[in-house]
Amino acid sequence: MSTTTVTETPTKVATKIEGDYVYFHYDGRFGERRKVLTGEEMKSTFTEIPIIDVGGMFSEKLEDRMKVAKQVAQACEDVGFFYMKNHGVEQKLIDDQWKIMKEYFAMPLEKKMEHYIYKNKDLKGYEPVHGARLDDTKPRGDRKESFLNSYDPEYDPVPPTLSEASKRMMNLNQWPAEWPEFKEQIMAYHSRFITLARQLTRCFALGLGAEETALDKLVDAPNTNQKILHYPPQDPDIKDDTGIGAHTDFTLFTILNQDKVGGLEVLNANAHWVPAAPIEGTFVVNVGDFLMRMANNRFVSTVHRVVNESGKERYSTPFFFSPNLDAVCLPECCSADRPAAYEPLTVGDYYELRHSMQRHRFKTRGIGQ
Ligand SMILES: O=C(O)CCC(=O)C(=O)O
Ligand SMILES: [Fe+2]
């Protein structure tokens, strides 16, 4: 198996080509693969990730919002990823998030394992280094540790009207009881990202040719998940290790904040890895499996992974955003040329399916996804 780094024209992005096939976890299925294409076989595909100034998304003028929506839609059709510039999230909130993440991961393992995800009904909490394996060609698994929490209606800036029973069902988070500041910071960040994600949902609706508010009712009690991640450095000589194995996200979309270390890579149609190098002041947004379904494949949920061979500790925090109700293909995305590609499936059922697959994999192979 050869590993080459080439620079593809017309851009100057250093793209990685590895082996004959790339294996990945796609829309809930393990072991999917894409043939690596070179020379004459190569298809026209992206070799860099677009940077979109989303400032106009907050404008009062529809034409400004439409301009951003068109660029976003184009990026989601061609790449499935884009950098979001001028997102409006306050720097202090971001700085405080980095600080608390580092403090959390510096705790002893036994302390973090008190909230092990497989002790939790909803798979929320702590997952240790090598506790997950998304790419079966990397048997040692993912060299990362994480803490995951989900939506809590109490922290929604526009709280939905819910019965007490549904509130309890939605909030199955586990928190370190003796450290209230941790929950406070994580949820302050989470709340802010709910607002940003709702705004972005409108942008996606516009970009898909629907009414700007067409998806609002699907995100008034959304399925949000937020993860904090720590990737200890990988030894480049250990080939059965990876930061996070190649996969797609089972979200509507994901908004990722990464530190300056780098290592996130995105798979193009030639199965070449395009780096999503950190760009100061931006977040990386990617289309998830659910948006791909809702958009009837017009938008692509793109495979990505993290390889941290930098020799440094890497930290990142993705915010996973999914809707609350039955999601079906948008009528605007179905036509005679593009008939509905998926059976309508509720987010709840979809999550249940994905979680039961994850539990099954944990039980039978001793490892989570
Ligand atoms: O840490 C990153 O840069 C990406 C993380 C990711 O892809 C995920 O958690 O789904
Ligand atoms: Fe991901």
Tab-separated table of N, CA, C and O in Angstrom, residues 4-95:
chain	number	residue	atom	x	y	z
A	4	THR	N	1.042	8.583	-0.984
A	4	THR	CA	1.691	9.664	-1.718
A	4	THR	C	0.989	10.973	-1.377
A	4	THR	O	-0.195	10.987	-1.109
A	5	THR	N	1.713	12.033	-1.406
A	5	THR	CA	1.082	13.339	-1.272
A	5	THR	C	1.297	14.068	-2.587
A	5	THR	O	2.422	14.223	-3.030
A	6	VAL	N	0.204	14.467	-3.218
A	6	VAL	CA	0.337	15.170	-4.493
A	6	VAL	C	-0.362	16.507	-4.411
A	6	VAL	O	-1.207	16.724	-3.560
A	7	THR	N	-0.004	17.382	-5.298
A	7	THR	CA	-0.734	18.640	-5.392
A	7	THR	C	-1.522	18.590	-6.691
A	7	THR	O	-0.953	18.460	-7.764
A	8	GLU	N	-2.846	18.628	-6.561
A	8	GLU	CA	-3.671	18.538	-7.764
A	8	GLU	C	-3.885	19.921	-8.351
A	8	GLU	O	-4.024	20.893	-7.620
A	9	THR	N	-3.951	20.011	-9.649
A	9	THR	CA	-4.327	21.265	-10.289
A	9	THR	C	-5.853	21.307	-10.366
A	9	THR	O	-6.474	20.246	-10.367
A	10	PRO	N	-6.506	22.441	-10.415
A	10	PRO	CA	-5.906	23.765	-10.500
A	10	PRO	C	-5.613	24.395	-9.133
A	10	PRO	O	-5.076	25.480	-9.078
A	11	THR	N	-5.974	23.701	-8.030
A	11	THR	CA	-5.752	24.335	-6.732
A	11	THR	C	-4.401	23.904	-6.178
A	11	THR	O	-3.756	23.010	-6.722
A	12	LYS	N	-4.009	24.526	-5.091
A	12	LYS	CA	-2.708	24.194	-4.513
A	12	LYS	C	-2.843	23.360	-3.242
A	12	LYS	O	-1.940	23.284	-2.450
A	13	VAL	N	-4.021	22.745	-3.072
A	13	VAL	CA	-4.232	21.972	-1.848
A	13	VAL	C	-3.503	20.641	-1.943
A	13	VAL	O	-3.626	19.923	-2.921
A	14	ALA	N	-2.732	20.312	-0.917
A	14	ALA	CA	-2.035	19.029	-0.895
A	14	ALA	C	-3.046	17.951	-0.548
A	14	ALA	O	-3.647	17.960	0.515
A	15	THR	N	-3.281	17.055	-1.492
A	15	THR	CA	-4.301	16.023	-1.335
A	15	THR	C	-3.606	14.677	-1.140
A	15	THR	O	-2.652	14.384	-1.831
A	16	LYS	N	-4.131	13.851	-0.222
A	16	LYS	CA	-3.470	12.565	0.055
A	16	LYS	C	-4.127	11.441	-0.720
A	16	LYS	O	-5.353	11.349	-0.755
A	17	ILE	N	-3.304	10.595	-1.301
A	17	ILE	CA	-3.831	9.412	-1.989
A	17	ILE	C	-3.255	8.193	-1.271
A	17	ILE	O	-2.046	8.077	-1.125
A	18	GLU	N	-4.146	7.296	-0.820
A	18	GLU	CA	-3.676	6.140	-0.043
A	18	GLU	C	-4.334	4.863	-0.533
A	18	GLU	O	-5.556	4.778	-0.562
A	19	GLY	N	-3.557	3.859	-0.900
A	19	GLY	CA	-4.070	2.515	-1.202
A	19	GLY	C	-4.950	2.458	-2.439
A	19	GLY	O	-5.011	3.395	-3.238
A	20	ASP	N	-5.660	1.306	-2.597
A	20	ASP	CA	-6.508	1.104	-3.777
A	20	ASP	C	-7.967	1.470	-3.485
A	20	ASP	O	-8.717	1.823	-4.389
A	21	TYR	N	-8.358	1.298	-2.241
A	21	TYR	CA	-9.731	1.641	-1.830
A	21	TYR	C	-9.669	2.412	-0.512
A	21	TYR	O	-8.780	2.193	0.293
A	22	VAL	N	-10.668	3.265	-0.311
A	22	VAL	CA	-10.835	3.889	1.004
A	22	VAL	C	-12.084	3.273	1.618
A	22	VAL	O	-13.135	3.206	0.973
A	23	TYR	N	-11.979	2.778	2.852
A	23	TYR	CA	-13.109	2.166	3.570
A	23	TYR	C	-13.680	3.170	4.564
A	23	TYR	O	-12.934	3.941	5.169
A	24	PHE	N	-14.992	3.135	4.716
A	24	PHE	CA	-15.599	4.104	5.635
A	24	PHE	C	-16.956	3.628	6.153
A	24	PHE	O	-17.513	2.639	5.654
A	25	HIS	N	-17.450	4.364	7.138
A	25	HIS	CA	-18.746	4.121	7.748
A	25	HIS	C	-19.701	5.154	7.151
A	25	HIS	O	-19.472	6.358	7.287
A	26	TYR	N	-20.740	4.681	6.460
A	26	TYR	CA	-21.573	5.588	5.670
A	26	TYR	C	-23.052	5.353	5.937
A	26	TYR	O	-23.524	4.213	5.772
A	27	ASP	N	-23.772	6.408	6.357
A	27	ASP	CA	-25.212	6.315	6.585
A	27	ASP	C	-25.565	5.069	7.424
A	27	ASP	O	-26.517	4.359	7.117
A	28	GLY	N	-24.755	4.809	8.449
A	28	GLY	CA	-25.044	3.703	9.371
A	28	GLY	C	-24.423	2.375	8.972
A	28	GLY	O	-24.473	1.412	9.735
A	29	ARG	N	-23.830	2.289	7.797
A	29	ARG	CA	-23.272	1.011	7.358
A	29	ARG	C	-21.746	1.011	7.476
A	29	ARG	O	-21.081	1.948	7.027
A	30	PHE	N	-21.208	-0.065	8.061
A	30	PHE	CA	-19.751	-0.192	8.157
A	30	PHE	C	-19.216	-0.857	6.898
A	30	PHE	O	-19.941	-1.560	6.190
A	31	GLY	N	-17.940	-0.637	6.607
A	31	GLY	CA	-17.271	-1.372	5.531
A	31	GLY	C	-17.630	-0.920	4.127
A	31	GLY	O	-17.396	-1.644	3.159
A	32	GLU	N	-18.223	0.261	3.971
A	32	GLU	CA	-18.444	0.796	2.616
A	32	GLU	C	-17.074	1.169	2.051
A	32	GLU	O	-16.139	1.467	2.818
A	33	ARG	N	-16.922	1.157	0.732
A	33	ARG	CA	-15.613	1.530	0.193
A	33	ARG	C	-15.731	2.319	-1.104
A	33	ARG	O	-16.750	2.238	-1.795
A	34	ARG	N	-14.700	3.098	-1.417
A	34	ARG	CA	-14.651	3.862	-2.664
A	34	ARG	C	-13.295	3.605	-3.303
A	34	ARG	O	-12.261	3.654	-2.634
A	35	LYS	N	-13.323	3.345	-4.627
A	35	LYS	CA	-12.064	3.053	-5.331
A	35	LYS	C	-11.245	4.339	-5.497
A	35	LYS	O	-11.812	5.385	-5.821
A	36	VAL	N	-9.969	4.224	-5.257
A	36	VAL	CA	-9.085	5.381	-5.445
A	36	VAL	C	-8.799	5.530	-6.938
A	36	VAL	O	-8.336	4.587	-7.590
A	37	LEU	N	-9.141	6.685	-7.489
A	37	LEU	CA	-8.962	6.907	-8.931
A	37	LEU	C	-7.753	7.813	-9.172
A	37	LEU	O	-7.565	8.811	-8.476
A	38	THR	N	-6.960	7.434	-10.171
A	38	THR	CA	-5.812	8.275	-10.546
A	38	THR	C	-5.783	8.394	-12.076
A	38	THR	O	-6.481	7.657	-12.774
A	39	GLY	N	-4.956	9.300	-12.573
A	39	GLY	CA	-4.751	9.455	-14.023
A	39	GLY	C	-6.042	9.675	-14.779
A	39	GLY	O	-6.913	10.445	-14.370
A	40	GLU	N	-6.182	8.936	-15.897
A	40	GLU	CA	-7.338	9.096	-16.800
A	40	GLU	C	-8.680	8.824	-16.139
A	40	GLU	O	-9.710	9.336	-16.545
A	41	GLU	N	-8.640	7.952	-15.108
A	41	GLU	CA	-9.890	7.540	-14.441
A	41	GLU	C	-10.510	8.649	-13.595
A	41	GLU	O	-11.667	8.572	-13.201
A	42	MET	N	-9.704	9.679	-13.294
A	42	MET	CA	-10.152	10.687	-12.325
A	42	MET	C	-11.403	11.436	-12.792
A	42	MET	O	-11.522	11.809	-13.950
A	43	LYS	N	-12.324	11.645	-11.817
A	43	LYS	CA	-13.550	12.386	-12.105
A	43	LYS	C	-13.339	13.849	-11.727
A	43	LYS	O	-12.423	14.159	-10.965
A	44	SER	N	-14.249	14.678	-12.200
A	44	SER	CA	-14.182	16.068	-11.781
A	44	SER	C	-14.799	16.143	-10.369
A	44	SER	O	-15.938	15.719	-10.158
A	45	THR	N	-14.023	16.610	-9.434
A	45	THR	CA	-14.494	16.678	-8.046
A	45	THR	C	-13.752	17.791	-7.325
A	45	THR	O	-12.806	18.360	-7.873
A	46	PHE	N	-14.141	18.082	-6.098
A	46	PHE	CA	-13.505	19.187	-5.373
A	46	PHE	C	-12.096	18.815	-4.903
A	46	PHE	O	-11.809	17.641	-4.640
A	47	THR	N	-11.240	19.815	-4.810
A	47	THR	CA	-9.906	19.611	-4.233
A	47	THR	C	-9.626	20.650	-3.146
A	47	THR	O	-8.514	20.739	-2.648
A	48	GLU	N	-10.647	21.445	-2.865
A	48	GLU	CA	-10.541	22.339	-1.715
A	48	GLU	C	-11.923	22.606	-1.140
A	48	GLU	O	-12.940	22.341	-1.800
A	49	ILE	N	-11.927	23.125	0.081
A	49	ILE	CA	-13.199	23.364	0.780
A	49	ILE	C	-13.517	24.855	0.710
A	49	ILE	O	-12.677	25.669	1.105
A	50	PRO	N	-14.685	25.208	0.185
A	50	PRO	CA	-14.982	26.639	0.036
A	50	PRO	C	-15.118	27.371	1.370
A	50	PRO	O	-15.570	26.783	2.362
A	51	ILE	N	-14.729	28.638	1.346
A	51	ILE	CA	-14.907	29.503	2.524
A	51	ILE	C	-16.080	30.420	2.207
A	51	ILE	O	-16.050	31.121	1.190
A	52	ILE	N	-17.096	30.411	3.048
A	52	ILE	CA	-18.275	31.254	2.784
A	52	ILE	C	-18.443	32.273	3.909
A	52	ILE	O	-18.503	31.903	5.091
A	53	ASP	N	-18.489	33.524	3.504
A	53	ASP	CA	-18.782	34.593	4.466
A	53	ASP	C	-20.295	34.587	4.661
A	53	ASP	O	-21.045	34.965	3.759
A	54	VAL	N	-20.738	34.122	5.844
A	54	VAL	CA	-22.184	33.981	6.068
A	54	VAL	C	-22.791	35.223	6.710
A	54	VAL	O	-23.953	35.202	7.128
A	55	GLY	N	-22.005	36.297	6.804
A	55	GLY	CA	-22.480	37.532	7.442
A	55	GLY	C	-23.857	37.952	6.927
A	55	GLY	O	-24.716	38.375	7.711
A	56	GLY	N	-24.075	37.805	5.616
A	56	GLY	CA	-25.334	38.221	4.998
A	56	GLY	C	-26.540	37.426	5.491
A	56	GLY	O	-27.695	37.855	5.313
A	57	MET	N	-26.277	36.282	6.114
A	57	MET	CA	-27.350	35.425	6.642
A	57	MET	C	-28.132	36.152	7.748
A	57	MET	O	-29.291	35.855	7.997
A	58	PHE	N	-27.463	37.113	8.411
A	58	PHE	CA	-28.101	37.837	9.521
A	58	PHE	C	-28.711	39.169	9.062
A	58	PHE	O	-29.212	39.928	9.867
A	59	SER	N	-28.623	39.447	7.761
A	59	SER	CA	-29.108	40.728	7.234
A	59	SER	C	-30.641	40.770	7.226
A	59	SER	O	-31.305	39.741	7.135
A	60	GLU	N	-31.172	41.997	7.277
A	60	GLU	CA	-32.622	42.152	7.196
A	60	GLU	C	-33.100	42.019	5.763
A	60	GLU	O	-34.280	41.824	5.513
A	61	LYS	N	-32.156	42.151	4.820
A	61	LYS	CA	-32.553	42.116	3.403
A	61	LYS	C	-32.555	40.681	2.874
A	61	LYS	O	-31.529	39.983	2.958
A	62	LEU	N	-33.663	40.279	2.299
A	62	LEU	CA	-33.784	38.924	1.768
A	62	LEU	C	-32.706	38.651	0.718
A	62	LEU	O	-32.158	37.565	0.642
A	63	GLU	N	-32.389	39.667	-0.093
A	63	GLU	CA	-31.413	39.418	-1.167
A	63	GLU	C	-30.029	39.069	-0.602
A	63	GLU	O	-29.303	38.257	-1.185
A	64	ASP	N	-29.664	39.645	0.560
A	64	ASP	CA	-28.391	39.287	1.195
A	64	ASP	C	-28.430	37.842	1.681
A	64	ASP	O	-27.479	37.076	1.530
A	65	ARG	N	-29.566	37.489	2.279
A	65	ARG	CA	-29.687	36.127	2.818
A	65	ARG	C	-29.702	35.117	1.679
A	65	ARG	O	-29.116	34.043	1.767
A	66	MET	N	-30.351	35.498	0.576
A	66	MET	CA	-30.440	34.625	-0.590
A	66	MET	C	-29.050	34.386	-1.204
A	66	MET	O	-28.725	33.272	-1.631
A	67	LYS	N	-28.249	35.443	-1.206
A	67	LYS	CA	-26.894	35.342	-1.772
A	67	LYS	C	-26.067	34.298	-1.008
A	67	LYS	O	-25.419	33.435	-1.600
A	68	VAL	N	-26.165	34.366	0.324
A	68	VAL	CA	-25.434	33.383	1.146
A	68	VAL	C	-26.011	31.984	0.893
A	68	VAL	O	-25.274	31.005	0.713
A	69	ALA	N	-27.345	31.900	0.866
A	69	ALA	CA	-28.005	30.597	0.701
A	69	ALA	C	-27.567	29.908	-0.589
A	69	ALA	O	-27.359	28.693	-0.627
A	70	LYS	N	-27.403	30.705	-1.642
A	70	LYS	CA	-26.997	30.122	-2.937
A	70	LYS	C	-25.578	29.554	-2.845
A	70	LYS	O	-25.298	28.470	-3.354
A	71	GLN	N	-24.697	30.317	-2.187
A	71	GLN	CA	-23.317	29.823	-2.048
A	71	GLN	C	-23.266	28.572	-1.181
A	71	GLN	O	-22.539	27.631	-1.465
A	72	VAL	N	-24.079	28.602	-0.107
A	72	VAL	CA	-24.111	27.448	0.793
A	72	VAL	C	-24.637	26.218	0.035
A	72	VAL	O	-24.067	25.121	0.110
A	73	ALA	N	-25.721	26.409	-0.729
A	73	ALA	CA	-26.310	25.285	-1.462
A	73	ALA	C	-25.308	24.709	-2.465
A	73	ALA	O	-25.168	23.492	-2.603
A	74	GLN	N	-24.588	25.602	-3.138
A	74	GLN	CA	-23.592	25.132	-4.116
A	74	GLN	C	-22.513	24.285	-3.427
A	74	GLN	O	-22.144	23.206	-3.899
A	75	ALA	N	-22.042	24.790	-2.280
A	75	ALA	CA	-21.004	24.053	-1.535
A	75	ALA	C	-21.536	22.698	-1.068
A	75	ALA	O	-20.814	21.697	-1.077
A	76	CYS	N	-22.817	22.673	-0.671
A	76	CYS	CA	-23.380	21.415	-0.163
A	76	CYS	C	-23.622	20.407	-1.282
A	76	CYS	O	-23.620	19.200	-1.049
A	77	GLU	N	-23.835	20.901	-2.497
A	77	GLU	CA	-24.002	19.988	-3.638
A	77	GLU	C	-22.657	19.457	-4.103
A	77	GLU	O	-22.502	18.284	-4.418
A	78	ASP	N	-21.664	20.347	-4.151
A	78	ASP	CA	-20.372	19.959	-4.733
A	78	ASP	C	-19.447	19.270	-3.740
A	78	ASP	O	-18.655	18.405	-4.111
A	79	VAL	N	-19.500	19.721	-2.481
A	79	VAL	CA	-18.492	19.266	-1.512
A	79	VAL	C	-19.129	18.615	-0.273
A	79	VAL	O	-18.635	17.604	0.231
A	80	GLY	N	-20.223	19.208	0.207
A	80	GLY	CA	-20.823	18.717	1.458
A	80	GLY	C	-20.162	19.341	2.672
A	80	GLY	O	-20.529	19.038	3.813
A	81	PHE	N	-19.162	20.182	2.448
A	81	PHE	CA	-18.422	20.873	3.524
A	81	PHE	C	-18.199	22.314	3.116
A	81	PHE	O	-17.988	22.604	1.932
A	82	PHE	N	-18.174	23.210	4.088
A	82	PHE	CA	-17.695	24.569	3.834
A	82	PHE	C	-17.211	25.195	5.140
A	82	PHE	O	-17.584	24.754	6.235
A	83	TYR	N	-16.341	26.187	5.007
A	83	TYR	CA	-15.925	26.971	6.167
A	83	TYR	C	-16.908	28.117	6.307
A	83	TYR	O	-17.247	28.780	5.315
A	84	MET	N	-17.316	28.372	7.542
A	84	MET	CA	-18.277	29.434	7.817
A	84	MET	C	-17.524	30.605	8.463
A	84	MET	O	-16.993	30.464	9.573
A	85	LYS	N	-17.468	31.703	7.723
A	85	LYS	CA	-16.773	32.892	8.215
A	85	LYS	C	-17.806	33.939	8.633
A	85	LYS	O	-18.874	33.991	8.031
A	86	ASN	N	-17.484	34.741	9.636
A	86	ASN	CA	-18.436	35.748	10.149
A	86	ASN	C	-19.692	35.121	10.739
A	86	ASN	O	-20.811	35.556	10.465
A	87	HIS	N	-19.466	34.094	11.575
A	87	HIS	CA	-20.582	33.348	12.164
A	87	HIS	C	-21.241	34.077	13.330
A	87	HIS	O	-22.337	33.730	13.754
A	88	GLY	N	-20.540	35.069	13.892
A	88	GLY	CA	-21.140	35.896	14.945
A	88	GLY	C	-21.050	35.344	16.362
A	88	GLY	O	-21.521	35.988	17.305
A	89	VAL	N	-20.459	34.170	16.549
A	89	VAL	CA	-20.358	33.625	17.919
A	89	VAL	C	-19.255	34.367	18.681
A	89	VAL	O	-18.147	34.544	18.163
A	90	GLU	N	-19.575	34.779	19.890
A	90	GLU	CA	-18.682	35.613	20.696
A	90	GLU	C	-17.382	34.869	21.022
A	90	GLU	O	-17.416	33.709	21.445
A	91	GLN	N	-16.250	35.575	20.863
A	91	GLN	CA	-14.941	34.953	21.078
A	91	GLN	C	-14.774	34.454	22.518
A	91	GLN	O	-14.170	33.405	22.755
A	92	LYS	N	-15.329	35.178	23.478
A	92	LYS	CA	-15.142	34.769	24.882
A	92	LYS	C	-15.761	33.388	25.145
A	92	LYS	O	-15.178	32.552	25.834
A	93	LEU	N	-16.939	33.172	24.557
A	93	LEU	CA	-17.615	31.883	24.728
A	93	LEU	C	-16.752	30.752	24.145
A	93	LEU	O	-16.631	29.672	24.726
A	94	ILE	N	-16.127	31.039	23.011
A	94	ILE	CA	-15.275	30.036	22.359
A	94	ILE	C	-14.021	29.787	23.213
A	94	ILE	O	-13.644	28.637	23.458
A	95	ASP	N	-13.407	30.872	23.695
A	95	ASP	CA	-12.199	30.726	24.521
A	95	ASP	C	-12.505	29.943	25.791
A	95	ASP	O	-11.733	29.070	26.202
